[in-house]
Amino acid sequence: MENVYFDSAATTQLREEVVEKMTSVLKENYGNPSSTHSYGRSSKSLIERARKTVAGILNVKASEIVFTSGGTEADNLALNSAVRDLGVKRIITSKIEHHAVLYTVNQLQECFDVEVEYVNIKSNGDVDLDDLENRLKSSDKKTLVSLMHVNNEIGNMLDLKKTAELIKSYNALFHSDTVQSIGHFNLDLNEIPVDFTAVSAHKFHGPKGVGFAFVRRNSGLKPLIFGGEQERGHRAGTEGVHNIVGLEESLKLAYENLEEEKEYVSSLKKHFIDNLKKEIPGVKFNGACEDFENSTYTLINVCLPVSQEKALMLLFQLDLKGIACSKGSACQSGSEQGSHVLNAFLSEEDRKKPSLRFSFSRFNTKEEIDYVVKTLKEFIED
Ligand SMILES: Cc1ncc(COP(=O)(O)O)c(C=O)c1O
């Protein structure tokens, strides 16, 4: 087997249909969407159609969708404006958020008069909602909570509706990074009282460099980027029309085939877990990945029974064998700090062992999994 790609949580392969749509837009629709002539109007109409498609899938209004350069920008948009424009004085988040949230929150703490609190994480990587409630109760300061829906390293899922309702009952704002969930799970944002979410097309077989923020109507959110009236004044800059159309097509296809693909990819995850347990005694799974109800079907995070010296060679060896996955862990080399997510809840002992994240898509097969498990077994036994 030559190349095996198990890093779909980092990014995914484009669907062929998406490439075709984007190529056609690149060739045919080069008008600037802000121009009033027919070239411009045709580009603009593609963007507005994409906005309606996306809004329809999430059951929200088209005016609540702001196209951005991706998930990072969408997170930045919500967090920055909440502090600068909406009077937020306290942010409650967690240590297992993506850096797009954590680093933005650090920056806001440095530059503005905003308090930051981190909610407790349980030993299985779940957010402690009782602790969240106690924190919400404890202060009258205007608060924004930022908690992700699906964790990108360990796959744990937050009960988004329950969490949103809890947060609303304390009159706080709620931002959720849904980069690893929208495109993989059905979400009706009309039913879930979240104020802001962030989405990225390259996580569901769409192009890189495009995503969107869902911004609840009348929230008062102001732009992060100034310089033009694009995105109804919410985000300046000439739109990447081909990217927005690519996002539309990939999201549409993701939801058209959702149940079928979910079932297939879940069967890959099960096959992976079962085979690892069978072939590698002492293997452990970080977070809740063995709990199929409360974790995403798209990834597993595996802690391998390997010495620290050997661990240093692991990713290199896998790469040599054509296997692409992500390092999920901790103290494999003195100079690295390791995963901030695993460090937030793993025991000292488990943090020393190598952990790997394997993440899947519809393009993977069981044969590929067998090859990876065989390669890992040989490496460990060598
Ligand atoms: C949970 C999460 N949030 C945000 C991002 C950043 O998204 P983007 O690459 O579109 O900026 C990622 C991508 O790795 C992610 O997994």
CSV table of C-alpha atoms and ligand atoms in Angstrom, one decimal:
chain,number,residue,atom,x,y,z
A,1,MET,CA,0.0,0.0,0.0
A,2,GLU,CA,1.5,3.3,-1.0
A,3,ASN,CA,-0.3,6.2,0.5
A,4,VAL,CA,-2.8,6.1,3.3
A,5,TYR,CA,-4.4,9.4,4.4
A,6,PHE,CA,-5.8,9.3,7.9
A,7,ASP,CA,-5.6,13.0,8.7
A,8,SER,CA,-9.1,14.3,7.6
A,9,ALA,CA,-9.5,16.3,10.8
A,10,ALA,CA,-6.6,18.4,9.6
A,11,THR,CA,-8.0,18.7,6.1
A,12,THR,CA,-9.9,16.7,3.6
A,13,GLN,CA,-9.5,15.8,0.0
A,14,LEU,CA,-11.7,17.8,-2.4
A,15,ARG,CA,-14.7,16.1,-3.9
A,16,GLU,CA,-14.5,15.9,-7.7
A,17,GLU,CA,-17.9,17.7,-8.1
A,18,VAL,CA,-16.5,20.6,-6.0
A,19,VAL,CA,-13.4,20.9,-8.2
A,20,GLU,CA,-15.6,21.0,-11.3
A,21,LYS,CA,-17.9,23.7,-9.9
A,22,MET,CA,-15.0,25.8,-8.7
A,23,THR,CA,-13.1,25.5,-12.0
A,24,SER,CA,-16.2,26.6,-13.9
A,25,VAL,CA,-16.6,29.7,-11.7
A,26,LEU,CA,-12.9,30.5,-12.0
A,27,LYS,CA,-13.2,30.4,-15.8
A,28,GLU,CA,-16.6,31.9,-16.3
A,29,ASN,CA,-17.5,34.1,-13.3
A,30,TYR,CA,-14.6,36.5,-12.9
A,31,GLY,CA,-16.6,39.7,-12.4
A,32,ASN,CA,-16.1,41.5,-9.1
A,33,PRO,CA,-19.3,40.8,-7.1
A,34,SER,CA,-19.3,44.5,-6.1
A,35,SER,CA,-19.5,45.7,-9.7
A,36,THR,CA,-22.9,46.7,-10.9
A,37,HIS,CA,-22.6,45.5,-14.5
A,38,SER,CA,-23.7,42.0,-15.6
A,39,TYR,CA,-20.3,40.3,-14.8
A,40,GLY,CA,-20.4,41.6,-11.3
A,41,ARG,CA,-24.1,40.7,-10.9
A,42,SER,CA,-23.6,37.2,-12.0
A,43,SER,CA,-20.8,36.7,-9.4
A,44,LYS,CA,-22.9,38.3,-6.7
A,45,SER,CA,-25.8,36.1,-7.5
A,46,LEU,CA,-23.6,33.0,-7.0
A,47,ILE,CA,-22.6,34.3,-3.5
A,48,GLU,CA,-26.2,35.0,-2.5
A,49,ARG,CA,-27.3,31.6,-3.8
A,50,ALA,CA,-24.5,29.9,-1.7
A,51,ARG,CA,-25.6,31.9,1.3
A,52,LYS,CA,-29.2,30.7,0.9
A,53,THR,CA,-28.1,27.1,0.5
A,54,VAL,CA,-25.9,27.2,3.6
A,55,ALA,CA,-28.7,29.0,5.6
A,56,GLY,CA,-31.2,26.4,4.5
A,57,ILE,CA,-29.1,23.5,5.6
A,58,LEU,CA,-28.7,25.0,9.1
A,59,ASN,CA,-32.3,26.3,9.2
A,60,VAL,CA,-31.3,29.9,9.7
A,61,LYS,CA,-31.7,33.1,7.7
A,62,ALA,CA,-29.4,33.9,4.8
A,63,SER,CA,-28.6,37.3,6.5
A,64,GLU,CA,-27.1,35.3,9.5
A,65,ILE,CA,-24.3,33.8,7.4
A,66,VAL,CA,-21.0,35.8,7.0
A,67,PHE,CA,-18.5,34.2,4.6
A,68,THR,CA,-14.9,34.4,6.0
A,69,SER,CA,-11.5,33.0,5.1
A,70,GLY,CA,-12.2,30.0,7.3
A,71,GLY,CA,-12.8,28.8,10.8
A,72,THR,CA,-10.0,30.8,12.4
A,73,GLU,CA,-11.4,34.1,11.1
A,74,ALA,CA,-14.9,33.2,12.1
A,75,ASP,CA,-13.8,32.5,15.7
A,76,ASN,CA,-11.8,35.7,15.8
A,77,LEU,CA,-14.8,37.7,14.4
A,78,ALA,CA,-17.2,36.5,17.1
A,79,LEU,CA,-14.8,36.7,20.1
A,80,ASN,CA,-13.3,40.1,19.2
A,81,SER,CA,-16.5,41.8,18.5
A,82,ALA,CA,-18.2,40.3,21.6
A,83,VAL,CA,-15.5,42.1,23.7
A,84,ARG,CA,-15.1,45.3,21.7
A,85,ASP,CA,-18.7,46.0,20.7
A,86,LEU,CA,-21.1,43.9,22.8
A,87,GLY,CA,-19.8,44.8,26.2
A,88,VAL,CA,-18.5,41.4,27.2
A,89,LYS,CA,-16.4,41.6,30.4
A,90,ARG,CA,-15.9,37.9,31.1
A,91,ILE,CA,-15.1,34.9,28.8
A,92,ILE,CA,-15.6,31.4,30.0
A,93,THR,CA,-13.9,28.8,27.8
A,94,SER,CA,-11.9,25.6,28.2
A,95,LYS,CA,-8.3,24.5,27.9
A,96,ILE,CA,-9.3,22.0,25.2
A,97,GLU,CA,-10.4,24.6,22.6
A,98,HIS,CA,-8.6,25.0,19.3
A,99,HIS,CA,-5.9,27.6,19.3
A,100,ALA,CA,-8.1,29.8,17.0
A,101,VAL,CA,-10.1,30.4,20.2
A,102,LEU,CA,-7.5,30.1,22.9
A,103,TYR,CA,-4.9,32.5,21.4
A,104,THR,CA,-7.7,35.0,20.5
A,105,VAL,CA,-8.9,34.9,24.0
A,106,ASN,CA,-5.3,35.4,25.3
A,107,GLN,CA,-5.0,38.4,23.0
A,108,LEU,CA,-8.3,39.9,24.2
A,109,GLN,CA,-7.2,39.4,27.8
A,110,GLU,CA,-4.0,41.3,27.1
A,111,CYS,CA,-5.6,44.2,25.3
A,112,PHE,CA,-9.0,44.7,26.9
A,113,ASP,CA,-10.4,44.7,30.4
A,114,VAL,CA,-11.8,41.1,30.2
A,115,GLU,CA,-11.6,38.3,32.7
A,116,VAL,CA,-11.0,34.8,31.5
A,117,GLU,CA,-12.1,31.6,33.2
A,118,TYR,CA,-11.5,28.0,32.1
A,119,VAL,CA,-14.2,25.4,32.8
A,120,ASN,CA,-13.1,22.1,34.3
A,121,ILE,CA,-12.4,19.2,32.1
A,122,LYS,CA,-13.4,15.7,33.3
A,123,SER,CA,-10.9,12.7,33.1
A,124,ASN,CA,-12.6,11.5,29.9
A,125,GLY,CA,-12.1,14.9,28.2
A,126,ASP,CA,-15.7,16.1,28.6
A,127,VAL,CA,-16.5,19.6,29.6
A,128,ASP,CA,-17.9,19.7,33.2
A,129,LEU,CA,-21.3,21.4,32.8
A,130,ASP,CA,-21.9,21.6,36.6
A,131,ASP,CA,-18.7,23.6,36.8
A,132,LEU,CA,-19.9,25.8,33.9
A,133,GLU,CA,-23.2,26.4,35.7
A,134,ASN,CA,-21.4,27.4,39.0
A,135,ARG,CA,-19.2,29.8,37.0
A,136,LEU,CA,-22.2,31.3,35.2
A,137,LYS,CA,-23.9,31.8,38.6
A,138,SER,CA,-20.9,33.4,40.3
A,139,SER,CA,-20.8,36.7,38.6
A,140,ASP,CA,-23.1,39.4,37.1
A,141,LYS,CA,-20.5,40.6,34.6
A,142,LYS,CA,-21.6,40.4,31.0
A,143,THR,CA,-20.3,36.9,29.9
A,144,LEU,CA,-19.5,35.1,26.7
A,145,VAL,CA,-19.0,31.3,26.8
A,146,SER,CA,-16.9,29.8,24.0
A,147,LEU,CA,-17.0,26.0,23.9
A,148,MET,CA,-16.5,23.8,20.8
A,149,HIS,CA,-19.0,21.3,19.6
A,150,VAL,CA,-16.7,18.5,18.5
A,151,ASN,CA,-13.1,18.4,19.8
A,152,ASN,CA,-10.7,18.2,16.9
A,153,GLU,CA,-8.1,16.1,18.8
A,154,ILE,CA,-10.1,13.7,20.9
A,155,GLY,CA,-13.5,13.8,19.2
A,156,ASN,CA,-15.6,14.4,22.4
A,157,MET,CA,-18.9,16.0,21.7
A,158,LEU,CA,-20.6,18.7,23.7
A,159,ASP,CA,-24.4,18.5,24.1
A,160,LEU,CA,-24.8,21.7,22.1
A,161,LYS,CA,-28.5,22.2,22.8
A,162,LYS,CA,-28.3,21.5,26.5
A,163,THR,CA,-25.2,23.7,26.9
A,164,ALA,CA,-26.8,26.6,24.9
A,165,GLU,CA,-29.9,26.4,27.0
A,166,LEU,CA,-27.9,26.5,30.2
A,167,ILE,CA,-25.9,29.5,29.0
A,168,LYS,CA,-29.0,31.3,27.9
A,169,SER,CA,-30.7,30.7,31.2
A,170,TYR,CA,-27.9,32.9,32.7
A,171,ASN,CA,-28.3,35.5,30.0
A,172,ALA,CA,-24.8,34.9,28.7
A,173,LEU,CA,-23.7,34.9,25.0
A,174,PHE,CA,-22.6,31.6,23.5
A,175,HIS,CA,-20.0,31.1,20.8
A,176,SER,CA,-19.3,27.5,19.6
A,177,ASP,CA,-16.5,26.5,17.3
A,178,THR,CA,-18.4,24.0,15.0
A,179,VAL,CA,-15.5,23.5,12.6
A,180,GLN,CA,-15.4,19.7,13.2
A,181,SER,CA,-19.1,19.2,13.3
A,182,ILE,CA,-20.9,21.2,10.6
A,183,GLY,CA,-20.6,19.1,7.5
A,184,HIS,CA,-20.6,15.9,9.7
A,185,PHE,CA,-23.7,16.3,11.9
A,186,ASN,CA,-27.2,17.6,11.3
A,187,LEU,CA,-27.6,20.9,13.3
A,188,ASP,CA,-30.8,22.9,13.4
A,189,LEU,CA,-29.6,26.3,14.6
A,190,ASN,CA,-33.1,27.5,14.9
A,191,GLU,CA,-33.6,24.9,17.7
A,192,ILE,CA,-30.2,25.6,19.4
A,193,PRO,CA,-29.9,29.0,21.1
A,194,VAL,CA,-26.2,29.6,20.1
A,195,ASP,CA,-25.3,33.1,19.2
A,196,PHE,CA,-22.2,32.5,17.0
A,197,THR,CA,-20.6,29.5,15.3
A,198,ALA,CA,-17.5,29.0,13.1
A,199,VAL,CA,-17.3,26.7,10.1
A,200,SER,CA,-14.5,25.7,7.7
A,201,ALA,CA,-15.1,24.2,4.2
A,202,HIS,CA,-11.8,22.2,4.0
A,203,LYS,CA,-13.0,19.9,6.8
A,204,PHE,CA,-15.8,18.6,4.6
A,205,HIS,CA,-14.2,18.0,1.2
A,206,GLY,CA,-14.4,21.7,0.3
A,207,PRO,CA,-11.7,24.2,-0.5
A,208,LYS,CA,-9.2,25.8,1.9
A,209,GLY,CA,-9.3,29.5,2.7
A,210,VAL,CA,-13.1,29.7,3.1
A,211,GLY,CA,-15.6,29.3,5.8
A,212,PHE,CA,-18.4,31.2,7.5
A,213,ALA,CA,-19.6,32.5,10.8
A,214,PHE,CA,-23.2,32.1,11.8
A,215,VAL,CA,-24.1,35.3,13.5
A,216,ARG,CA,-27.5,35.3,15.2
A,217,ARG,CA,-29.8,38.1,13.9
A,218,ASN,CA,-29.7,41.4,15.8
A,219,SER,CA,-26.7,40.3,17.9
A,220,GLY,CA,-25.0,43.6,17.1
A,221,LEU,CA,-21.8,42.0,16.0
A,222,LYS,CA,-19.4,44.3,14.1
A,223,PRO,CA,-16.7,43.5,11.5
A,224,LEU,CA,-13.2,42.4,12.2
A,225,ILE,CA,-12.0,43.5,8.8
A,226,PHE,CA,-12.8,47.0,7.4
A,227,GLY,CA,-12.5,48.4,3.9
A,228,GLY,CA,-15.7,47.7,2.0
A,229,GLU,CA,-19.3,46.9,2.2
A,230,GLN,CA,-19.0,43.2,1.2
A,231,GLU,CA,-20.9,40.6,3.2
A,232,ARG,CA,-23.6,43.3,4.0
A,233,GLY,CA,-21.0,45.3,5.8
A,234,HIS,CA,-19.9,42.4,8.1
A,235,ARG,CA,-16.6,41.5,6.3
A,236,ALA,CA,-14.7,43.7,3.9
A,237,GLY,CA,-12.7,42.4,1.0
A,238,THR,CA,-13.5,41.1,-2.5
A,239,GLU,CA,-15.1,37.7,-2.1
A,240,GLY,CA,-13.4,34.5,-3.4
A,241,VAL,CA,-16.4,33.6,-5.4
A,242,HIS,CA,-15.0,30.2,-6.5
A,243,ASN,CA,-14.2,29.3,-2.9
A,244,ILE,CA,-17.7,30.3,-1.7
A,245,VAL,CA,-19.3,28.2,-4.5
A,246,GLY,CA,-16.9,25.3,-3.5
A,247,LEU,CA,-18.1,25.6,0.1
A,248,GLU,CA,-21.7,25.6,-1.0
A,249,GLU,CA,-21.2,22.5,-3.2
A,250,SER,CA,-19.3,20.6,-0.6
A,251,LEU,CA,-21.7,21.4,2.2
A,252,LYS,CA,-24.7,20.4,0.0
A,253,LEU,CA,-23.1,17.1,-0.9
A,254,ALA,CA,-22.1,16.4,2.7
A,255,TYR,CA,-25.7,16.7,3.8
A,256,GLU,CA,-27.2,14.9,0.8
A,257,ASN,CA,-25.2,11.9,1.7
A,258,LEU,CA,-24.9,12.4,5.4
A,259,GLU,CA,-26.6,9.3,6.8
A,260,GLU,CA,-25.0,6.9,4.4
A,261,GLU,CA,-21.5,8.3,4.8
A,262,LYS,CA,-21.9,8.6,8.6
A,263,GLU,CA,-22.7,4.9,8.7
A,264,TYR,CA,-19.8,4.0,6.5
A,265,VAL,CA,-17.2,6.1,8.3
A,266,SER,CA,-18.5,4.9,11.7
A,267,SER,CA,-17.9,1.3,10.6
A,268,LEU,CA,-14.3,2.3,9.8
A,269,LYS,CA,-13.9,3.8,13.2
A,270,LYS,CA,-15.3,0.6,14.8
A,271,HIS,CA,-13.1,-1.6,12.7
A,272,PHE,CA,-10.0,0.5,13.7
A,273,ILE,CA,-10.8,0.3,17.4
A,274,ASP,CA,-11.6,-3.4,17.3
A,275,ASN,CA,-8.4,-4.3,15.4
A,276,LEU,CA,-6.1,-2.1,17.6
A,277,LYS,CA,-7.5,-3.8,20.7
A,278,LYS,CA,-7.0,-7.2,19.1
A,279,GLU,CA,-3.5,-6.7,17.8
A,280,ILE,CA,-1.9,-4.3,20.3
A,281,PRO,CA,-2.3,-5.3,23.9
A,282,GLY,CA,-2.1,-2.3,26.2
A,283,VAL,CA,-3.5,0.2,23.7
A,284,LYS,CA,-5.7,2.9,25.1
A,285,PHE,CA,-8.0,5.5,23.7
A,286,ASN,CA,-7.8,9.1,24.8
A,287,GLY,CA,-11.0,11.0,25.4
A,288,ALA,CA,-14.4,9.4,24.7
A,289,CYS,CA,-13.7,7.9,21.3
A,290,GLU,CA,-14.9,4.4,22.4
A,291,ASP,CA,-18.2,5.9,23.4
A,292,PHE,CA,-19.9,6.1,20.0
A,293,GLU,CA,-22.8,8.2,21.3
A,294,ASN,CA,-20.7,11.0,22.8
A,295,SER,CA,-17.9,11.3,20.3
A,296,THR,CA,-17.6,12.0,16.6
A,297,TYR,CA,-17.4,9.1,14.1
A,298,THR,CA,-14.7,10.9,12.3
A,299,LEU,CA,-11.6,10.3,14.5
A,300,ILE,CA,-9.9,8.3,17.2
A,301,ASN,CA,-7.0,9.3,19.5
A,302,VAL,CA,-4.8,6.4,20.4
A,303,CYS,CA,-2.3,6.1,23.2
A,304,LEU,CA,0.3,3.4,22.3
A,305,PRO,CA,2.2,1.2,24.8
A,306,VAL,CA,5.7,2.4,23.5
A,307,SER,CA,8.8,3.6,25.3
A,308,GLN,CA,9.7,7.3,25.0
A,309,GLU,CA,12.8,6.6,23.0
A,310,LYS,CA,10.9,4.5,20.5
A,311,ALA,CA,8.1,7.0,20.4
A,312,LEU,CA,10.5,9.6,18.8
A,313,MET,CA,10.7,7.4,15.7
A,314,LEU,CA,7.0,6.6,15.4
A,315,LEU,CA,5.7,9.3,13.1
A,316,PHE,CA,8.8,9.2,11.0
A,317,GLN,CA,8.3,5.4,10.6
A,318,LEU,CA,4.7,5.8,9.7
A,319,ASP,CA,5.5,8.5,7.2
A,320,LEU,CA,8.1,6.2,5.6
A,321,LYS,CA,5.4,3.6,5.2
A,322,GLY,CA,3.1,6.2,3.5
A,323,ILE,CA,0.8,6.6,6.4
A,324,ALA,CA,-0.4,10.2,7.2
A,325,CYS,CA,-1.8,10.8,10.6
A,326,SER,CA,-1.4,13.4,13.4
A,327,LYS,CA,0.7,13.4,16.5
A,328,GLY,CA,-1.7,13.7,19.4
A,329,SER,CA,0.7,13.8,22.3
A,330,ALA,CA,2.7,15.1,24.9
A,331,CYS,CA,6.3,14.8,26.0
A,332,GLN,CA,7.8,12.9,23.1
A,333,SER,CA,10.7,15.3,22.7
A,334,GLY,CA,12.1,17.6,25.4
A,335,SER,CA,11.6,20.7,23.3
A,336,GLU,CA,7.9,20.2,22.6
A,337,GLN,CA,5.1,21.0,24.9
A,338,GLY,CA,2.8,18.4,23.3
A,339,SER,CA,-0.9,18.6,22.9
A,340,HIS,CA,-2.6,21.2,25.0
A,341,VAL,CA,-5.8,19.1,24.8
A,342,LEU,CA,-4.3,15.9,26.1
A,343,ASN,CA,-2.3,17.9,28.7
A,344,ALA,CA,-5.6,19.3,30.0
A,345,PHE,CA,-6.9,16.0,31.3
A,346,LEU,CA,-4.5,13.0,30.9
A,347,SER,CA,-2.6,11.6,33.8
A,348,GLU,CA,1.2,12.4,34.1
A,349,GLU,CA,1.9,8.7,33.2
A,350,ASP,CA,-0.2,8.7,30.0
A,351,ARG,CA,1.1,12.0,28.9
A,352,LYS,CA,4.5,10.4,28.5
A,353,LYS,CA,3.3,7.8,26.1
A,354,PRO,CA,2.9,8.6,22.4
A,355,SER,CA,-0.6,9.3,21.2
A,356,LEU,CA,-1.7,9.5,17.6
A,357,ARG,CA,-4.9,10.9,16.0
A,358,PHE,CA,-6.3,9.0,13.1
A,359,SER,CA,-9.1,10.8,11.3
A,360,PHE,CA,-11.2,9.4,8.5
A,361,SER,CA,-13.4,10.2,5.6
A,362,ARG,CA,-15.6,8.5,3.0
A,363,PHE,CA,-12.4,8.0,0.9
A,364,ASN,CA,-10.8,5.5,3.4
A,365,THR,CA,-11.2,1.8,3.4
A,366,LYS,CA,-11.0,-1.1,5.9
A,367,GLU,CA,-7.9,-2.4,4.0
A,368,GLU,CA,-6.1,0.8,4.8
A,369,ILE,CA,-6.9,0.4,8.5
A,370,ASP,CA,-5.6,-3.2,8.4
A,371,TYR,CA,-2.4,-1.9,6.9
A,372,VAL,CA,-2.0,0.8,9.6
A,373,VAL,CA,-2.7,-1.7,12.4
A,374,LYS,CA,-0.2,-4.2,10.9
A,375,THR,CA,2.4,-1.4,10.6
A,376,LEU,CA,1.9,-0.3,14.2
A,377,LYS,CA,2.1,-3.8,15.5
A,378,GLU,CA,5.4,-4.5,13.6
A,379,PHE,CA,6.8,-1.2,14.9
A,380,ILE,CA,5.9,-2.0,18.5
A,381,GLU,CA,7.1,-5.6,18.4
A,382,ASP,CA,10.3,-4.7,16.6
B,1,LIG,C1,-11.8,23.0,15.9
B,1,LIG,C2,-11.1,23.8,14.9
B,1,LIG,N1,-11.3,25.2,14.9
B,1,LIG,C3,-10.8,26.0,14.0
B,1,LIG,C4,-9.9,25.5,13.0
B,1,LIG,C5,-9.3,26.5,12.0
B,1,LIG,O1,-10.1,26.5,10.8
B,1,LIG,P1,-9.4,27.0,9.5
B,1,LIG,O2,-8.3,26.1,9.1
B,1,LIG,O3,-10.5,27.1,8.5
B,1,LIG,O4,-8.9,28.4,9.8
B,1,LIG,C6,-9.7,24.1,12.9
B,1,LIG,C7,-8.8,23.6,11.9
B,1,LIG,O5,-7.9,22.9,12.2
B,1,LIG,C8,-10.3,23.3,13.9
B,1,LIG,O6,-10.2,21.9,13.8
